[in-house]
Amino acid sequence: MNVPDTVTTALADRPVDGRTCLEAGAGVGNMTAALVEGGAERVYAITNDADHATKVRDRTGQASSVAVLEADLEATPLPADAVDVVTAHALFNVLEPSSAVAIAEELTRVAAPGAHLVVDDYAPIPTDAAVRHLFAIENAAAELAGRRPALTFYPVDGLRRLFGGLGWEFDRTRTLLDPVPWTESHFSAHVDVVRSHAEAVPGDLGEQLVAAAEDVAAETGSEEVGEMYSLAMWLPETTSRA
Ligand SMILES: C[S@@+](CC[C@H](N)C(=O)[O-])C[C@H]1O[C@@H](n2cnc3c(N)ncnc32)[C@H](O)[C@@H]1O
């Protein structure tokens, strides 16, 4: 099902065969596809985006093991202790801190004792990177339009401590990309996001943000910078979950 190398690498040392798995934040379903290929008995793919849910259903339509659920992970529609493997591939960078904490709590609630967790994401981007400038413009537009940031980049140690505080034990970290290849199409997709937020920004500030984002994209084209990491943890059989 054409799974990116980052996803394959992150899952390579995880026990997926015959397990019940959750892809938290399904996007286009890369992790769901990899979990199916890895022999998962059941895969729950959860996203709050209707278009993403449709894409994941189309992509994995033949796999009876997959259930695509359109829902907010802050109220994950699964019972406690239901999942053996929890994955969050490139989810946390689209979560503001309060949502990240609420979702980490929910992922812990639905994880069975002995469960495995894989969280893959982008490390904070170096301050001199052009792509960081573009994301700053995107966040400004998102804050002005909707009072919340579009993107937050968490250090791997921050997520390790967040999940550690909920009872998970550290297993390993692994580098998935170093540097991260931010392509022309990434730049252009993020300029489009700035445009969509700018419509709701009053006055001519929105237009100025779009112009600034277009300038960064035109001047930079593409850029290789930053790191994508994979964090793996596991939940002890007898844990005192916070
Ligand atoms: C960047 S994509 C993840 C990519 C995907 N994991 C993959 O491997 O292809 C982020 C996904 O998380 C979803 N998402 C963000 N916040 C969410 C929330 N509170 N509840 C459910 N899904 C959420 C988005 O709608 C999107 O589908």
XYZ file of N, CA, C and O in Angstrom, residues 36-137:
408
model
N -1.802 -2.805 8.863
C -2.486 -3.895 8.143
C -1.435 -4.821 7.528
O -1.501 -6.051 7.673
N -0.445 -4.222 6.867
C 0.618 -5.029 6.245
C 1.405 -5.822 7.280
O 1.924 -6.896 6.997
N 1.476 -5.274 8.503
C 2.212 -5.953 9.581
C 1.411 -7.071 10.235
O 1.888 -7.687 11.186
N 0.179 -7.310 9.757
C -0.607 -8.440 10.258
C -1.483 -8.124 11.450
O -1.928 -9.042 12.156
N -1.766 -6.833 11.685
C -2.633 -6.474 12.818
C -3.987 -7.165 12.681
O -4.538 -7.272 11.578
N -4.523 -7.616 13.816
C -5.828 -8.290 13.770
C -6.945 -7.268 13.580
O -7.939 -7.505 12.889
N -6.753 -6.094 14.203
C -7.760 -5.037 14.137
C -7.028 -3.706 14.130
O -6.059 -3.531 14.898
N -7.438 -2.776 13.274
C -6.833 -1.433 13.281
C -7.953 -0.407 13.369
O -8.844 -0.372 12.509
N -7.924 0.409 14.404
C -8.808 1.566 14.495
C -8.038 2.770 13.969
O -6.946 3.077 14.469
N -8.590 3.427 12.941
C -7.963 4.633 12.382
C -8.875 5.793 12.739
O -10.021 5.845 12.295
N -8.373 6.699 13.564
C -9.231 7.793 14.045
C -8.715 9.128 13.546
O -7.524 9.439 13.658
N -9.614 9.917 12.967
C -9.308 11.283 12.558
C -10.551 12.137 12.774
O -11.667 11.627 12.712
N -10.320 13.443 12.994
C -11.471 14.342 13.126
C -11.774 15.058 11.805
O -12.574 15.993 11.790
N -11.117 14.612 10.729
C -11.286 15.267 9.434
C -12.052 14.319 8.499
O -11.574 13.208 8.200
N -13.231 14.767 8.039
C -14.092 13.889 7.227
C -13.398 13.466 5.930
O -13.520 12.307 5.506
N -12.663 14.396 5.288
C -11.966 14.045 4.032
C -10.896 12.978 4.279
O -10.724 12.055 3.485
N -10.178 13.136 5.410
C -9.149 12.130 5.736
C -9.805 10.771 5.986
O -9.297 9.739 5.548
N -10.924 10.770 6.696
C -11.608 9.500 6.977
C -11.984 8.803 5.664
O -11.784 7.596 5.501
N -12.487 9.589 4.701
C -12.856 9.012 3.400
C -11.632 8.450 2.688
O -11.667 7.342 2.136
N -10.523 9.222 2.738
C -9.294 8.754 2.071
C -8.796 7.448 2.675
O -8.388 6.528 1.958
N -8.833 7.360 4.005
C -8.332 6.136 4.650
C -9.265 4.961 4.314
O -8.814 3.852 4.038
N -10.587 5.232 4.281
C -11.537 4.164 3.907
C -11.254 3.691 2.489
O -11.214 2.494 2.216
N -11.028 4.642 1.559
C -10.747 4.270 0.164
C -9.456 3.457 0.076
O -9.362 2.472 -0.649
N -8.451 3.914 0.839
C -7.138 3.280 0.744
C -7.139 1.857 1.296
O -6.427 0.986 0.807
N -7.925 1.635 2.342
C -7.874 0.336 3.018
C -9.193 -0.417 2.858
O -9.479 -1.331 3.634
N -9.969 -0.030 1.824
C -11.324 -0.548 1.646
C -11.462 -2.054 1.687
O -12.471 -2.584 2.155
N -10.442 -2.769 1.209
C -10.547 -4.223 1.130
C -10.236 -4.902 2.465
O -10.501 -6.079 2.640
N -9.658 -4.145 3.398
C -9.214 -4.780 4.645
C -10.341 -4.756 5.671
O -10.687 -3.709 6.217
N -10.921 -5.944 5.954
C -12.045 -6.003 6.896
C -11.577 -5.740 8.327
O -12.381 -5.495 9.227
N -10.258 -5.785 8.538
C -9.732 -5.555 9.897
C -9.738 -4.084 10.288
O -9.506 -3.754 11.451
N -9.978 -3.183 9.310
C -9.848 -1.746 9.594
C -11.198 -1.112 9.917
O -12.176 -1.321 9.204
N -11.234 -0.332 10.998
C -12.415 0.488 11.312
C -11.965 1.943 11.333
O -11.109 2.313 12.146
N -12.500 2.733 10.395
C -12.154 4.155 10.350
C -13.219 4.917 11.138
O -14.411 4.822 10.838
N -12.793 5.651 12.164
C -13.732 6.368 13.024
C -13.471 7.862 12.900
O -12.331 8.309 13.079
N -14.527 8.615 12.580
C -14.385 10.073 12.524
C -14.777 10.607 13.896
O -15.954 10.578 14.271
N -13.784 11.055 14.657
C -14.051 11.442 16.054
C -12.910 12.307 16.565
O -11.827 12.340 15.984
N -13.181 12.993 17.676
C -12.155 13.779 18.342
C -11.413 12.863 19.316
O -12.033 12.257 20.199
N -10.106 12.794 19.163
C -9.308 11.931 20.046
C -9.374 12.384 21.501
O -9.046 11.618 22.404
N -9.787 13.630 21.740
C -9.924 14.077 23.134
C -11.054 13.326 23.833
O -11.138 13.319 25.069
N -11.940 12.726 23.036
C -12.974 11.824 23.580
C -12.943 10.572 22.701
O -13.861 10.283 21.948
N -11.843 9.837 22.789
C -11.617 8.683 21.909
C -12.731 7.647 22.081
O -12.981 7.194 23.212
N -13.411 7.282 20.973
C -14.578 6.394 21.100
C -14.204 4.911 21.203
O -14.655 4.077 20.416
N -13.362 4.590 22.176
C -12.982 3.197 22.438
C -13.022 2.979 23.943
O -12.755 3.918 24.718
N -13.323 1.732 24.366
C -13.335 1.465 25.815
C -11.920 1.417 26.385
O -10.940 1.340 25.642
N -11.828 1.444 27.696
C -10.533 1.328 28.368
C -9.880 -0.012 28.032
O -10.564 -1.011 27.791
N -8.557 -0.029 27.979
C -7.756 -1.257 27.815
C -8.034 -1.980 26.494
O -7.861 -3.196 26.412
N -8.460 -1.248 25.442
C -8.914 -1.911 24.204
C -7.802 -2.153 23.192
O -7.982 -2.925 22.253
N -6.644 -1.502 23.352
C -5.667 -1.466 22.259
C -4.302 -1.967 22.742
O -3.853 -1.622 23.827
N -3.639 -2.772 21.885
C -2.303 -3.296 22.229
C -1.175 -2.420 21.695
O -0.067 -2.443 22.223
N -1.431 -1.733 20.573
C -0.399 -0.890 19.964
C -1.040 0.444 19.598
O -2.022 0.476 18.844
N -0.498 1.516 20.165
C -1.003 2.861 19.885
C 0.048 3.580 19.037
O 1.228 3.595 19.411
N -0.378 4.167 17.913
C 0.569 4.935 17.100
C 0.045 6.350 16.895
O -1.165 6.575 16.774
N 0.979 7.294 16.887
C 0.644 8.691 16.578
C 1.772 9.205 15.686
O 2.819 9.633 16.177
N 1.575 9.074 14.382
C 2.614 9.451 13.414
C 2.287 10.843 12.887
O 1.293 11.027 12.197
N 3.117 11.822 13.233
C 2.928 13.215 12.801
C 1.587 13.775 13.271
O 0.969 14.584 12.578
N 1.138 13.334 14.436
C -0.087 13.887 15.037
C 0.233 15.070 15.945
O -0.401 16.119 15.861
N 1.231 14.902 16.825
C 1.397 15.903 17.888
C 1.736 17.295 17.354
O 1.388 18.299 17.975
N 2.362 17.380 16.176
C 2.702 18.728 15.676
C 1.458 19.535 15.279
O 1.551 20.748 15.100
N 0.313 18.875 15.142
C -0.908 19.644 14.847
C -1.758 19.852 16.109
O -2.891 20.323 16.022
N -1.202 19.507 17.273
C -1.947 19.657 18.540
C -1.339 20.774 19.381
O -0.132 20.778 19.622
N -2.166 21.697 19.844
C -1.670 22.678 20.805
C -1.495 21.959 22.148
O -2.071 20.880 22.368
N -0.700 22.540 23.078
C -0.349 21.806 24.303
C -1.529 21.252 25.093
O -1.493 20.101 25.540
N -2.616 22.027 25.267
C -3.711 21.504 26.097
C -4.350 20.279 25.427
O -4.734 19.318 26.095
N -4.434 20.314 24.109
C -4.994 19.181 23.377
C -4.031 17.989 23.420
O -4.459 16.831 23.554
N -2.729 18.276 23.335
C -1.728 17.196 23.399
C -1.852 16.435 24.723
O -1.805 15.201 24.751
N -2.042 17.166 25.807
C -2.156 16.522 27.121
C -3.450 15.702 27.194
O -3.449 14.534 27.612
N -4.562 16.302 26.749
C -5.853 15.591 26.815
C -5.807 14.317 25.969
O -6.331 13.262 26.375
N -5.185 14.399 24.801
C -5.136 13.225 23.913
C -4.181 12.167 24.475
O -4.473 10.963 24.423
N -3.062 12.595 25.040
C -2.145 11.619 25.667
C -2.887 10.847 26.770
O -2.716 9.628 26.921
N -3.735 11.540 27.530
C -4.503 10.875 28.592
C -5.473 9.853 27.987
O -5.620 8.740 28.502
N -6.118 10.225 26.898
C -7.063 9.313 26.258
C -6.346 8.098 25.646
O -6.830 6.961 25.752
N -5.194 8.338 25.027
C -4.449 7.214 24.430
C -4.001 6.249 25.538
O -3.953 5.034 25.333
N -3.719 6.794 26.699
C -3.325 5.944 27.832
C -4.533 5.152 28.354
O -4.427 3.960 28.657
N -5.684 5.809 28.408
C -6.897 5.124 28.900
C -7.249 3.921 28.029
O -7.598 2.855 28.547
N -7.136 4.072 26.702
C -7.574 2.975 25.818
C -6.501 1.898 25.651
O -6.764 0.847 25.068
N -5.279 2.166 26.141
C -4.191 1.189 25.993
C -4.309 0.091 27.049
O -4.510 0.373 28.235
N -4.164 -1.162 26.613
C -4.224 -2.302 27.539
C -2.906 -2.405 28.299
O -1.856 -1.973 27.794
N -2.925 -2.991 29.507
C -1.652 -3.250 30.193
C -0.716 -4.027 29.263
O -1.149 -4.950 28.573
N 0.564 -3.619 29.206
C 1.526 -4.264 28.308
C 1.561 -3.648 26.913
O 2.337 -4.088 26.064
N 0.710 -2.636 26.673
C 0.618 -2.039 25.328
C 1.907 -1.325 24.931
O 2.704 -0.928 25.784
N 2.061 -1.177 23.616
C 3.191 -0.428 23.052
C 2.683 0.877 22.451
O 1.558 0.928 21.926
N 3.542 1.890 22.507
C 3.206 3.215 21.997
C 4.327 3.675 21.066
O 5.500 3.527 21.386
N 3.945 4.196 19.897
C 4.933 4.808 18.990
C 4.457 6.216 18.665
O 3.359 6.389 18.130
N 5.280 7.189 19.001
C 4.963 8.592 18.690
C 6.077 9.121 17.792
O 7.234 9.195 18.218
N 5.723 9.452 16.553
C 6.711 9.967 15.602
C 6.388 11.427 15.329
O 5.221 11.767 15.072
N 7.416 12.278 15.375
C 7.116 13.681 15.072
C 8.373 14.467 14.740
O 9.473 13.932 14.772
N 8.145 15.733 14.437
C 9.242 16.614 14.062
C 9.762 17.327 15.303
O 8.980 17.892 16.083
N 11.091 17.328 15.472
C 11.705 18.100 16.557
C 11.545 19.587 16.251
O 11.349 19.970 15.085
N 11.621 20.443 17.289
C 11.571 21.886 17.041
C 12.585 22.265 15.961
O 13.723 21.787 15.964
N 12.156 23.111 15.041
C 12.970 23.432 13.864
C 13.960 24.554 14.207
O 13.591 25.497 14.922
N 15.209 24.452 13.756
C 16.199 25.490 14.068
C 15.688 26.895 13.736
O 14.992 27.091 12.736
N 16.054 27.851 14.596
C 15.475 29.197 14.492
C 15.852 29.910 13.194
O 15.133 30.797 12.755
N 16.974 29.529 12.571
C 17.380 30.234 11.345
C 16.811 29.589 10.073
O 17.119 30.027 8.964
N 15.975 28.570 10.216
C 15.445 27.884 9.029
C 14.299 28.682 8.400
O 13.459 29.248 9.103
N 14.280 28.706 7.071
C 13.207 29.417 6.359
C 11.848 28.763 6.628
O 10.832 29.449 6.782
N 11.844 27.429 6.719
C 10.564 26.744 6.925
C 9.987 27.110 8.296
O 8.771 27.194 8.463
N 10.870 27.388 9.261
C 10.376 27.826 10.580
C 9.712 29.199 10.457
O 8.696 29.471 11.102
N 10.272 30.043 9.611
C 9.686 31.363 9.371
C 8.279 31.198 8.762
O 7.317 31.849 9.170
N 8.191 30.287 7.785
C 6.885 30.034 7.150
C 5.874 29.529 8.193
O 4.715 29.979 8.229
N 6.300 28.597 9.061
C 5.388 28.063 10.076
C 5.004 29.144 11.093
O 3.897 29.131 11.640
N 5.917 30.094 11.344
C 5.590 31.201 12.259
C 4.481 32.059 11.649
O 3.547 32.488 12.345
N 4.568 32.289 10.335
C 3.517 33.072 9.653
C 2.193 32.292 9.708
O 1.126 32.852 9.971
